[in-house]
Every structure is written in structure tokens, then in C-alpha cells.
mmCIF file of C-alpha atoms and ligand atoms in Angstrom:
data_model
loop_
_atom_site.group_PDB
_atom_site.id
_atom_site.type_symbol
_atom_site.label_atom_id
_atom_site.label_comp_id
_atom_site.label_asym_id
_atom_site.label_seq_id
_atom_site.Cartn_x
_atom_site.Cartn_y
_atom_site.Cartn_z
ATOM 1 C CA MET V 1 -195.334 93.702 -55.848
ATOM 2 C CA LYS V 2 -192.201 95.142 -52.994
ATOM 3 C CA TRP V 3 -192.528 92.131 -51.100
ATOM 4 C CA VAL V 4 -192.360 89.939 -54.444
ATOM 5 C CA GLU V 5 -189.352 91.360 -55.623
ATOM 6 C CA ILE V 6 -187.757 91.764 -52.330
ATOM 7 C CA ASP V 7 -189.195 87.478 -51.439
ATOM 8 C CA THR V 8 -187.673 86.989 -55.001
ATOM 9 C CA HIS V 9 -184.079 88.067 -54.383
ATOM 10 C CA ALA V 10 -183.895 86.965 -50.319
ATOM 11 C CA ARG V 11 -184.226 83.107 -51.683
ATOM 12 C CA LYS V 12 -182.070 83.712 -54.694
ATOM 13 C CA TRP V 13 -178.728 85.473 -52.341
ATOM 14 C CA ILE V 14 -179.524 82.175 -50.122
ATOM 15 C CA LYS V 15 -179.455 79.305 -52.191
ATOM 16 C CA GLU V 16 -175.853 81.719 -53.861
ATOM 17 C CA ALA V 17 -174.235 81.191 -49.859
ATOM 18 C CA GLY V 18 -175.314 78.002 -49.602
ATOM 19 C CA GLU V 19 -173.603 77.482 -53.019
ATOM 20 C CA ARG V 20 -170.454 79.542 -51.914
ATOM 21 C CA ILE V 21 -170.732 77.255 -48.079
ATOM 22 C CA LYS V 22 -170.270 74.556 -50.116
ATOM 23 C CA GLU V 23 -167.871 75.815 -52.248
ATOM 24 C CA SER V 24 -165.174 76.965 -49.076
ATOM 25 C CA PHE V 25 -164.994 72.955 -47.817
ATOM 26 C CA VAL V 26 -161.382 72.868 -50.295
ATOM 27 C CA THR V 27 -160.304 74.937 -48.665
ATOM 28 C CA PRO V 28 -159.046 75.412 -44.629
ATOM 29 C CA LEU V 29 -161.318 77.366 -42.207
ATOM 30 C CA ASP V 30 -159.733 81.158 -40.671
ATOM 31 C CA ILE V 31 -161.074 80.381 -37.235
ATOM 32 C CA GLN V 32 -160.750 83.457 -34.798
ATOM 33 C CA VAL V 33 -162.183 83.705 -31.166
ATOM 34 C CA LYS V 34 -165.003 86.238 -30.024
ATOM 35 C CA SER V 35 -166.327 87.057 -26.894
ATOM 36 C CA HIS V 36 -165.447 84.008 -25.553
ATOM 37 C CA PRO V 37 -163.423 80.736 -25.628
ATOM 38 C CA ASN V 38 -166.253 78.904 -27.385
ATOM 39 C CA ASP V 39 -167.591 81.668 -29.579
ATOM 40 C CA PHE V 40 -166.422 80.936 -33.169
ATOM 41 C CA VAL V 41 -166.081 82.865 -36.151
ATOM 42 C CA THR V 42 -164.649 82.224 -39.800
ATOM 43 C CA ASN V 43 -163.745 84.015 -43.163
ATOM 44 C CA ILE V 44 -166.570 82.371 -44.676
ATOM 45 C CA ASP V 45 -168.951 83.858 -41.686
ATOM 46 C CA LYS V 46 -167.719 86.900 -42.996
ATOM 47 C CA GLU V 47 -168.258 86.291 -46.419
ATOM 48 C CA THR V 48 -171.269 85.361 -45.971
ATOM 49 C CA GLU V 49 -172.283 88.285 -44.567
ATOM 50 C CA ARG V 50 -170.154 91.047 -47.088
ATOM 51 C CA PHE V 51 -171.658 88.564 -50.202
ATOM 52 C CA PHE V 52 -175.328 89.610 -48.761
ATOM 53 C CA ILE V 53 -174.725 92.682 -47.504
ATOM 54 C CA GLU V 54 -173.068 94.244 -51.359
ATOM 55 C CA LYS V 55 -176.141 91.864 -52.892
ATOM 56 C CA ILE V 56 -178.736 94.607 -50.668
ATOM 57 C CA ARG V 57 -177.247 97.512 -50.890
ATOM 58 C CA LYS V 58 -176.573 97.590 -55.039
ATOM 59 C CA LYS V 59 -180.986 95.818 -55.075
ATOM 60 C CA PHE V 60 -182.908 97.545 -51.979
ATOM 61 C CA PRO V 61 -180.204 101.138 -51.557
ATOM 62 C CA GLY V 62 -182.233 102.873 -48.572
ATOM 63 C CA HIS V 63 -182.807 99.030 -46.807
ATOM 64 C CA ARG V 64 -181.247 98.961 -43.993
ATOM 65 C CA ILE V 65 -178.778 95.871 -42.337
ATOM 66 C CA LEU V 66 -178.088 94.347 -39.242
ATOM 67 C CA GLY V 67 -175.772 91.102 -39.276
ATOM 68 C CA GLU V 68 -174.183 89.209 -37.310
ATOM 69 C CA GLU V 69 -169.999 89.893 -37.525
ATOM 70 C CA GLY V 70 -170.683 93.901 -38.178
ATOM 71 C CA TYR V 71 -170.577 95.055 -41.242
ATOM 72 C CA GLY V 72 -173.829 96.237 -41.807
ATOM 73 C CA ASN V 73 -175.645 99.279 -40.127
ATOM 74 C CA ARG V 74 -175.758 100.162 -36.244
ATOM 75 C CA LEU V 75 -179.759 99.872 -35.030
ATOM 76 C CA ASN V 76 -180.314 101.883 -32.488
ATOM 77 C CA ASP V 77 -184.515 101.251 -33.819
ATOM 78 C CA LEU V 78 -185.809 99.234 -36.834
ATOM 79 C CA ASP V 79 -187.607 102.652 -38.861
ATOM 80 C CA GLY V 80 -187.884 101.382 -42.097
ATOM 81 C CA ILE V 81 -187.043 98.280 -44.496
ATOM 82 C CA VAL V 82 -184.574 96.285 -42.258
ATOM 83 C CA TRP V 83 -182.694 92.865 -42.936
ATOM 84 C CA ILE V 84 -181.201 91.200 -40.390
ATOM 85 C CA ILE V 85 -179.222 88.477 -41.234
ATOM 86 C CA ASP V 86 -177.233 85.806 -39.334
ATOM 87 C CA PRO V 87 -175.031 84.596 -42.392
ATOM 88 C CA ILE V 88 -174.196 81.384 -40.747
ATOM 89 C CA ASP V 89 -175.841 79.728 -37.181
ATOM 90 C CA GLY V 90 -174.593 76.987 -35.435
ATOM 91 C CA THR V 91 -170.884 78.535 -36.105
ATOM 92 C CA THR V 92 -169.303 75.652 -33.427
ATOM 93 C CA ASN V 93 -171.190 72.698 -35.997
ATOM 94 C CA PHE V 94 -170.219 74.857 -39.258
ATOM 95 C CA ILE V 95 -166.747 73.984 -38.323
ATOM 96 C CA HIS V 96 -166.654 70.848 -35.788
ATOM 97 C CA GLN V 97 -169.172 68.969 -38.232
ATOM 98 C CA ARG V 98 -169.927 70.922 -41.553
ATOM 99 C CA ARG V 99 -173.471 70.597 -41.274
ATOM 100 C CA ASN V 100 -176.367 70.987 -38.833
ATOM 101 C CA PHE V 101 -175.280 75.522 -39.567
ATOM 102 C CA ALA V 102 -178.459 77.078 -41.331
ATOM 103 C CA VAL V 103 -178.192 80.753 -43.451
ATOM 104 C CA SER V 104 -180.792 82.830 -41.426
ATOM 105 C CA ILE V 105 -182.892 86.364 -42.444
ATOM 106 C CA GLY V 106 -185.366 88.681 -40.790
ATOM 107 C CA ILE V 107 -186.767 91.176 -43.180
ATOM 108 C CA TYR V 108 -188.034 93.826 -40.816
ATOM 109 C CA GLU V 109 -190.673 96.624 -42.493
ATOM 110 C CA ASN V 110 -191.285 99.588 -39.349
ATOM 111 C CA GLY V 111 -190.376 96.677 -36.555
ATOM 112 C CA ILE V 112 -192.585 94.165 -38.057
ATOM 113 C CA GLY V 113 -191.526 90.992 -39.647
ATOM 114 C CA LYS V 114 -192.765 90.398 -43.588
ATOM 115 C CA MET V 115 -190.450 87.720 -43.986
ATOM 116 C CA GLY V 116 -188.261 84.930 -42.453
ATOM 117 C CA PHE V 117 -186.161 82.200 -44.096
ATOM 118 C CA ILE V 118 -183.879 79.498 -42.337
ATOM 119 C CA TYR V 119 -181.952 77.399 -44.423
ATOM 120 C CA ASP V 120 -180.915 74.435 -43.589
ATOM 121 C CA VAL V 121 -177.832 74.202 -46.358
ATOM 122 C CA MET V 122 -176.228 71.099 -46.081
ATOM 123 C CA ASN V 123 -180.118 69.162 -45.395
ATOM 124 C CA ASN V 124 -182.155 71.531 -48.398
ATOM 125 C CA GLU V 125 -184.063 72.371 -46.690
ATOM 126 C CA LEU V 126 -185.381 76.510 -46.926
ATOM 127 C CA PHE V 127 -187.747 77.266 -44.292
ATOM 128 C CA HIS V 128 -189.333 80.474 -45.558
ATOM 129 C CA ALA V 129 -192.840 82.645 -44.559
ATOM 130 C CA ALA V 130 -194.523 85.626 -45.673
ATOM 131 C CA LYS V 131 -196.544 87.532 -43.061
ATOM 132 C CA GLY V 132 -200.103 86.987 -43.564
ATOM 133 C CA GLN V 133 -199.123 83.966 -46.301
ATOM 134 C CA GLY V 134 -197.987 81.157 -44.316
ATOM 135 C CA ALA V 135 -195.105 79.475 -43.385
ATOM 136 C CA PHE V 136 -193.606 76.763 -45.785
ATOM 137 C CA LEU V 137 -190.667 74.060 -46.504
ATOM 138 C CA ASN V 138 -188.749 73.484 -49.156
ATOM 139 C CA GLY V 139 -192.599 75.154 -51.598
ATOM 140 C CA ARG V 140 -194.966 73.228 -49.174
ATOM 141 C CA ALA V 141 -196.761 73.887 -46.022
ATOM 142 C CA LEU V 142 -196.229 74.386 -43.014
ATOM 143 C CA GLU V 143 -199.223 72.567 -41.076
ATOM 144 C CA ARG V 144 -201.262 75.132 -38.179
ATOM 145 C CA LEU V 145 -199.555 73.788 -34.789
ATOM 146 C CA GLU V 146 -201.281 72.409 -32.246
ATOM 147 C CA ARG V 147 -201.905 71.900 -28.285
ATOM 148 C CA VAL V 148 -198.902 69.186 -26.196
ATOM 149 C CA ARG V 149 -199.149 68.978 -22.429
ATOM 150 C CA VAL V 150 -195.605 68.119 -21.132
ATOM 151 C CA SER V 151 -195.291 64.807 -20.817
ATOM 152 C CA GLU V 152 -195.898 64.684 -24.635
ATOM 153 C CA ALA V 153 -193.514 67.195 -25.477
ATOM 154 C CA ILE V 154 -189.940 66.899 -27.328
ATOM 155 C CA ILE V 155 -187.862 69.468 -26.659
ATOM 156 C CA GLY V 156 -184.824 72.117 -27.643
ATOM 157 C CA LEU V 157 -182.306 72.734 -24.988
ATOM 158 C CA ASN V 158 -178.872 73.418 -24.596
ATOM 159 C CA ALA V 159 -178.050 70.872 -21.931
ATOM 160 C CA ALA V 160 -175.053 74.452 -20.486
ATOM 161 C CA TRP V 161 -178.588 75.657 -19.028
ATOM 162 C CA ILE V 162 -179.514 73.647 -16.296
ATOM 163 C CA LEU V 163 -175.561 73.776 -15.176
ATOM 164 C CA ALA V 164 -175.561 75.301 -11.774
ATOM 165 C CA ASN V 165 -175.090 78.975 -11.807
ATOM 166 C CA ARG V 166 -174.765 82.514 -10.872
ATOM 167 C CA ARG V 167 -177.791 84.245 -13.375
ATOM 168 C CA PHE V 168 -180.580 81.891 -12.236
ATOM 169 C CA ASP V 169 -182.239 78.561 -10.801
ATOM 170 C CA ALA V 170 -180.981 76.479 -12.469
ATOM 171 C CA THR V 171 -183.571 73.847 -11.052
ATOM 172 C CA ILE V 172 -186.594 75.312 -12.236
ATOM 173 C CA LEU V 173 -184.968 73.831 -15.851
ATOM 174 C CA ARG V 174 -184.078 71.253 -14.819
ATOM 175 C CA ASP V 175 -187.813 70.071 -13.749
ATOM 176 C CA LEU V 176 -189.244 70.954 -16.635
ATOM 177 C CA VAL V 177 -186.282 68.901 -18.371
ATOM 178 C CA ARG V 178 -187.788 65.837 -15.595
ATOM 179 C CA ASP V 179 -190.607 66.470 -16.751
ATOM 180 C CA VAL V 180 -191.457 66.245 -21.162
ATOM 181 C CA ARG V 181 -190.284 63.460 -23.119
ATOM 182 C CA GLY V 182 -187.051 64.136 -24.234
ATOM 183 C CA THR V 183 -184.679 66.891 -24.480
ATOM 184 C CA ARG V 184 -182.764 67.932 -28.698
ATOM 185 C CA SER V 185 -180.071 70.299 -28.774
ATOM 186 C CA TYR V 186 -178.792 71.195 -31.947
ATOM 187 C CA GLY V 187 -176.653 73.486 -32.014
ATOM 188 C CA SER V 188 -178.226 75.660 -34.120
ATOM 189 C CA ALA V 189 -181.061 78.153 -32.881
ATOM 190 C CA ALA V 190 -182.042 79.289 -36.169
ATOM 191 C CA ILE V 191 -182.116 75.182 -36.973
ATOM 192 C CA GLU V 192 -184.069 74.514 -33.431
ATOM 193 C CA ILE V 193 -186.783 77.097 -34.401
ATOM 194 C CA ALA V 194 -187.648 75.852 -37.458
ATOM 195 C CA SER V 195 -187.668 72.109 -36.297
ATOM 196 C CA VAL V 196 -190.857 73.147 -34.552
ATOM 197 C CA CYS V 197 -192.608 76.068 -36.567
ATOM 198 C CA ALA V 198 -192.251 72.672 -38.765
ATOM 199 C CA GLY V 199 -194.407 69.945 -35.419
ATOM 200 C CA ARG V 200 -190.009 67.644 -35.822
ATOM 201 C CA LEU V 201 -189.446 69.913 -31.473
ATOM 202 C CA ASP V 202 -192.799 70.741 -29.197
ATOM 203 C CA ALA V 203 -190.815 73.881 -28.137
ATOM 204 C CA TYR V 204 -186.742 75.437 -27.274
ATOM 205 C CA LEU V 205 -185.650 77.222 -24.915
ATOM 206 C CA SER V 206 -182.064 79.613 -24.859
ATOM 207 C CA LEU V 207 -181.010 81.686 -22.031
ATOM 208 C CA ARG V 208 -178.943 84.099 -24.282
ATOM 209 C CA LEU V 209 -179.374 84.756 -28.431
ATOM 210 C CA SER V 210 -179.179 87.719 -30.534
ATOM 211 C CA PRO V 211 -181.785 89.321 -32.247
ATOM 212 C CA TRP V 212 -180.002 87.012 -35.871
ATOM 213 C CA ASP V 213 -180.447 84.093 -33.689
ATOM 214 C CA ILE V 214 -184.701 84.405 -33.706
ATOM 215 C CA ALA V 215 -185.145 87.803 -36.025
ATOM 216 C CA ALA V 216 -185.557 84.870 -39.222
ATOM 217 C CA GLY V 217 -187.834 82.295 -36.993
ATOM 218 C CA LEU V 218 -190.630 84.535 -35.307
ATOM 219 C CA VAL V 219 -191.854 85.428 -38.992
ATOM 220 C CA LEU V 220 -192.159 81.746 -39.097
ATOM 221 C CA LEU V 221 -193.250 81.014 -35.626
ATOM 222 C CA GLY V 222 -195.984 83.448 -35.921
ATOM 223 C CA GLU V 223 -197.667 82.195 -39.503
ATOM 224 C CA VAL V 224 -197.671 78.343 -38.125
ATOM 225 C CA GLY V 225 -199.747 79.302 -35.748
ATOM 226 C CA GLY V 226 -197.206 79.247 -32.404
ATOM 227 C CA ILE V 227 -196.396 81.544 -29.922
ATOM 228 C CA ALA V 228 -193.107 83.209 -28.574
ATOM 229 C CA SER V 229 -191.478 84.955 -26.109
ATOM 230 C CA ASN V 230 -189.217 85.724 -22.950
ATOM 231 C CA LEU V 231 -188.870 83.539 -20.619
ATOM 232 C CA ARG V 232 -190.937 86.440 -18.241
ATOM 233 C CA GLY V 233 -193.835 86.208 -20.783
ATOM 234 C CA GLU V 234 -192.050 89.317 -22.535
ATOM 235 C CA PRO V 235 -192.569 89.752 -26.157
ATOM 236 C CA LEU V 236 -188.761 89.376 -27.799
ATOM 237 C CA SER V 237 -186.850 92.620 -28.694
ATOM 238 C CA LEU V 238 -184.506 92.596 -32.358
ATOM 239 C CA LEU V 239 -182.321 94.852 -30.830
ATOM 240 C CA GLN V 240 -180.637 93.015 -27.340
ATOM 241 C CA GLN V 241 -180.142 89.835 -26.263
ATOM 242 C CA ASN V 242 -182.829 88.020 -25.491
ATOM 243 C CA THR V 243 -184.583 84.740 -23.448
ATOM 244 C CA VAL V 244 -186.553 82.787 -25.364
ATOM 245 C CA ILE V 245 -189.000 80.411 -24.762
ATOM 246 C CA PHE V 246 -190.525 79.692 -28.916
ATOM 247 C CA SER V 247 -193.312 77.096 -28.255
ATOM 248 C CA LYS V 248 -196.368 75.357 -29.573
ATOM 249 C CA PRO V 249 -199.465 75.975 -28.086
ATOM 250 C CA GLY V 250 -201.057 74.801 -24.687
ATOM 251 C CA LEU V 251 -197.581 73.565 -23.940
ATOM 252 C CA TYR V 252 -196.247 77.187 -24.090
ATOM 253 C CA GLU V 253 -199.034 78.394 -21.560
ATOM 254 C CA ASP V 254 -197.988 75.482 -18.883
ATOM 255 C CA VAL V 255 -194.334 75.653 -19.324
ATOM 256 C CA PHE V 256 -195.172 78.507 -17.890
ATOM 257 C CA ARG V 257 -197.528 78.154 -15.411
ATOM 258 C CA ASP V 258 -195.526 74.748 -13.367
ATOM 259 C CA TYR V 259 -192.143 76.042 -14.477
ATOM 260 C CA LEU V 260 -190.888 79.524 -15.334
ATOM 261 C CA GLN V 261 -192.436 81.696 -13.011
ATOM 262 C CA GLU V 262 -190.367 81.175 -10.099
ATOM 263 C CA GLY V 263 -187.318 82.597 -11.766
ATOM 264 C CA ARG V 264 -185.036 86.018 -12.160
ATOM 265 C CA TRP V 265 -184.445 85.974 -16.078
HETATM 266 P P1 LIG K 1 -174.142 81.354 -33.278
HETATM 267 O O1 LIG K 1 -173.370 79.689 -34.233
HETATM 268 O O2 LIG K 1 -174.875 82.224 -34.915
HETATM 269 O O3 LIG K 1 -173.205 82.029 -32.607
HETATM 270 C C1 LIG K 1 -175.740 77.464 -29.667
HETATM 271 O O4 LIG K 1 -176.131 77.345 -29.023
HETATM 272 C C2 LIG K 1 -176.799 78.617 -30.466
HETATM 273 O O5 LIG K 1 -176.672 79.702 -30.262
HETATM 274 C C3 LIG K 1 -175.869 78.977 -32.114
HETATM 275 O O6 LIG K 1 -177.488 79.406 -32.891
HETATM 276 C C4 LIG K 1 -175.471 80.165 -31.506
HETATM 277 O O7 LIG K 1 -175.405 81.023 -32.474
HETATM 278 C C5 LIG K 1 -176.229 80.756 -30.404
HETATM 279 N N1 LIG K 1 -175.563 81.525 -29.890
HETATM 280 C C6 LIG K 1 -175.712 83.021 -29.476
HETATM 281 N N2 LIG K 1 -174.665 84.087 -28.658
HETATM 282 C C7 LIG K 1 -174.240 83.405 -28.138
HETATM 283 C C8 LIG K 1 -172.867 82.723 -27.632
HETATM 284 N N3 LIG K 1 -172.853 83.254 -26.739
HETATM 285 N N4 LIG K 1 -171.491 81.892 -27.502
HETATM 286 C C9 LIG K 1 -172.184 81.093 -28.734
HETATM 287 N N5 LIG K 1 -173.512 80.559 -29.324
HETATM 288 C C10 LIG K 1 -173.943 81.548 -29.701
HETATM 289 CA CA1 LIG K 2 -173.565 83.327 -36.473
#
């Protein structure tokens, strides 16, 4: 019963937040830089996070919240029920394109993913999943992911990750890019993960994502038989940044066997 109530409210608030974001387009954005010159936050990211926090605190006072913009709780563990919120995933798209961004919310209980919601606001596509009950796009069940080979795969990957750098050997991902059927980069991790869940992409890889970028997508992916881990093959952490691969089965094992092994990820 508890989870039905959480589900009903989460959905309602997400749609409401989407409407508020669209309404905000008539007023100028207030844009600020965060950790580096290409990492932005806007007044709308902040207002949207505060909107969810107010609603959750009022309706579910015992729940804790981890939000990208920091208005939630400071968490050292995932005990109890925790909402992990990215109010706008794809802020750069939001600023430059006014599309291709999403609201992403994962709800966990004692570290176990119970519900995931990814709302692609401008396409009006709500992906949602409840643990053990399947994953859905606008209410229609998503199919289980089938195995696929590297040579037939379209993968989500930001081109920046194949540039030479000091942290890892970029030639490894370059080999993968050469061997797949194609690459795509949407600029919103949540939309890219949702795309894997819907079979639009076969895998998504990134070298640095935060808990709020992946919390909802992890629940969704589990419900369609996909596999997620960091690039060392270890489980993803929701308390720190991760390298990530979200993938169809088959492709996941092949990518690790033939490409990722030698990396210093
Ligand atoms: P954000 O828009 O919520 O910040 C862009 O390639 C994707 O990576 C987006 O989903 C973006 O989420 C995420 N991302 C994670 N860490 C980032 C960072 N330090 N700078 C820019 N994008 C980041
Ligand atoms: Ca964000």
C-alpha cells in the first residue's frame, strides 16, 4: 500500500514539475557555473529540486532526499527510504536547446531500488519501473532486452571520452567505437539510460556520473533484463561518482571480454 501511494504522488509531482519547467520558458534563465566552465545550473534546476523536496517532506516526512542541487539531506548511507533526485538531467541541453532534458527520480529502500522515474519533458515520455513489476513507457510495458553483438550495436557515448587523457587509455574506447554499428550522444544520461531500457540504444557508457544521474535508470534497467556496472565490472555506488556501462545482455559480456579489460578505470 505504501508503495502505491508513493508511486501515485511521485508521478503526479513529476508531471507537475514538467509543466512548471515548460511554463518557465517565457522568463529569462538565470545561469550559473558549478564545478567547471561547462557545468551549469539554472534557477529552474534549483526551483524544481525545491518543489520536490517540499512535496516529499510534507507527504512523507520520514523519507530522506539526495538531490543534485544540495537542498536535500547530506547522506552517508542509504538507510530507510531515500529519494534520489536530478531535477533537470541534461542542463546544458535545457539551456541551449530547451529540449532533450529529463527529470530523474529513483526511490530506494535500505539501498534497494524500488521505483524509477525518468520524464523526458518535451517529448512527454514518462519511463517508470517498480521493482518486480516491470518497466513502462507512458503506461505501456517495455519488452525484455534481447542479446546483441558488438557489430550490431548502437551505443550512447560522449565523444569526449575518446580524447587522449591522463586518467585512462582512450584508445580502448576508440576500438569499441570503431567496431560498433554506430554511436549517439544525447547529452542527458537519464535519457540515454532510458533509451537502453526501451531498446533505442544497445548500451550507454560514461566515465563520470553521479548517483542522481543513474538512480532511476538502474531500477528501470533491472526490470527489462539489462546489466549495469562500473567499467571494472563492479556494482554501481549511489553514494559516489562512477564510471558506468548500462547494456543489453550479451553485448555487456563481449564489451568486457574484448575491450574494457586493459583499462585503468
Ligand atoms: P546534468 O545535466 O544533470 O549535470 C552530460 O553528458 C550528462 O552527464 C548529463 O546527464 C549530465 O547531467 C551528466 N554529468 C554528470 N557529471 C557532469 C559534470 N561534471 N559536468 C557535466 N555533465 C555531467
Ligand atoms: Ca542535473
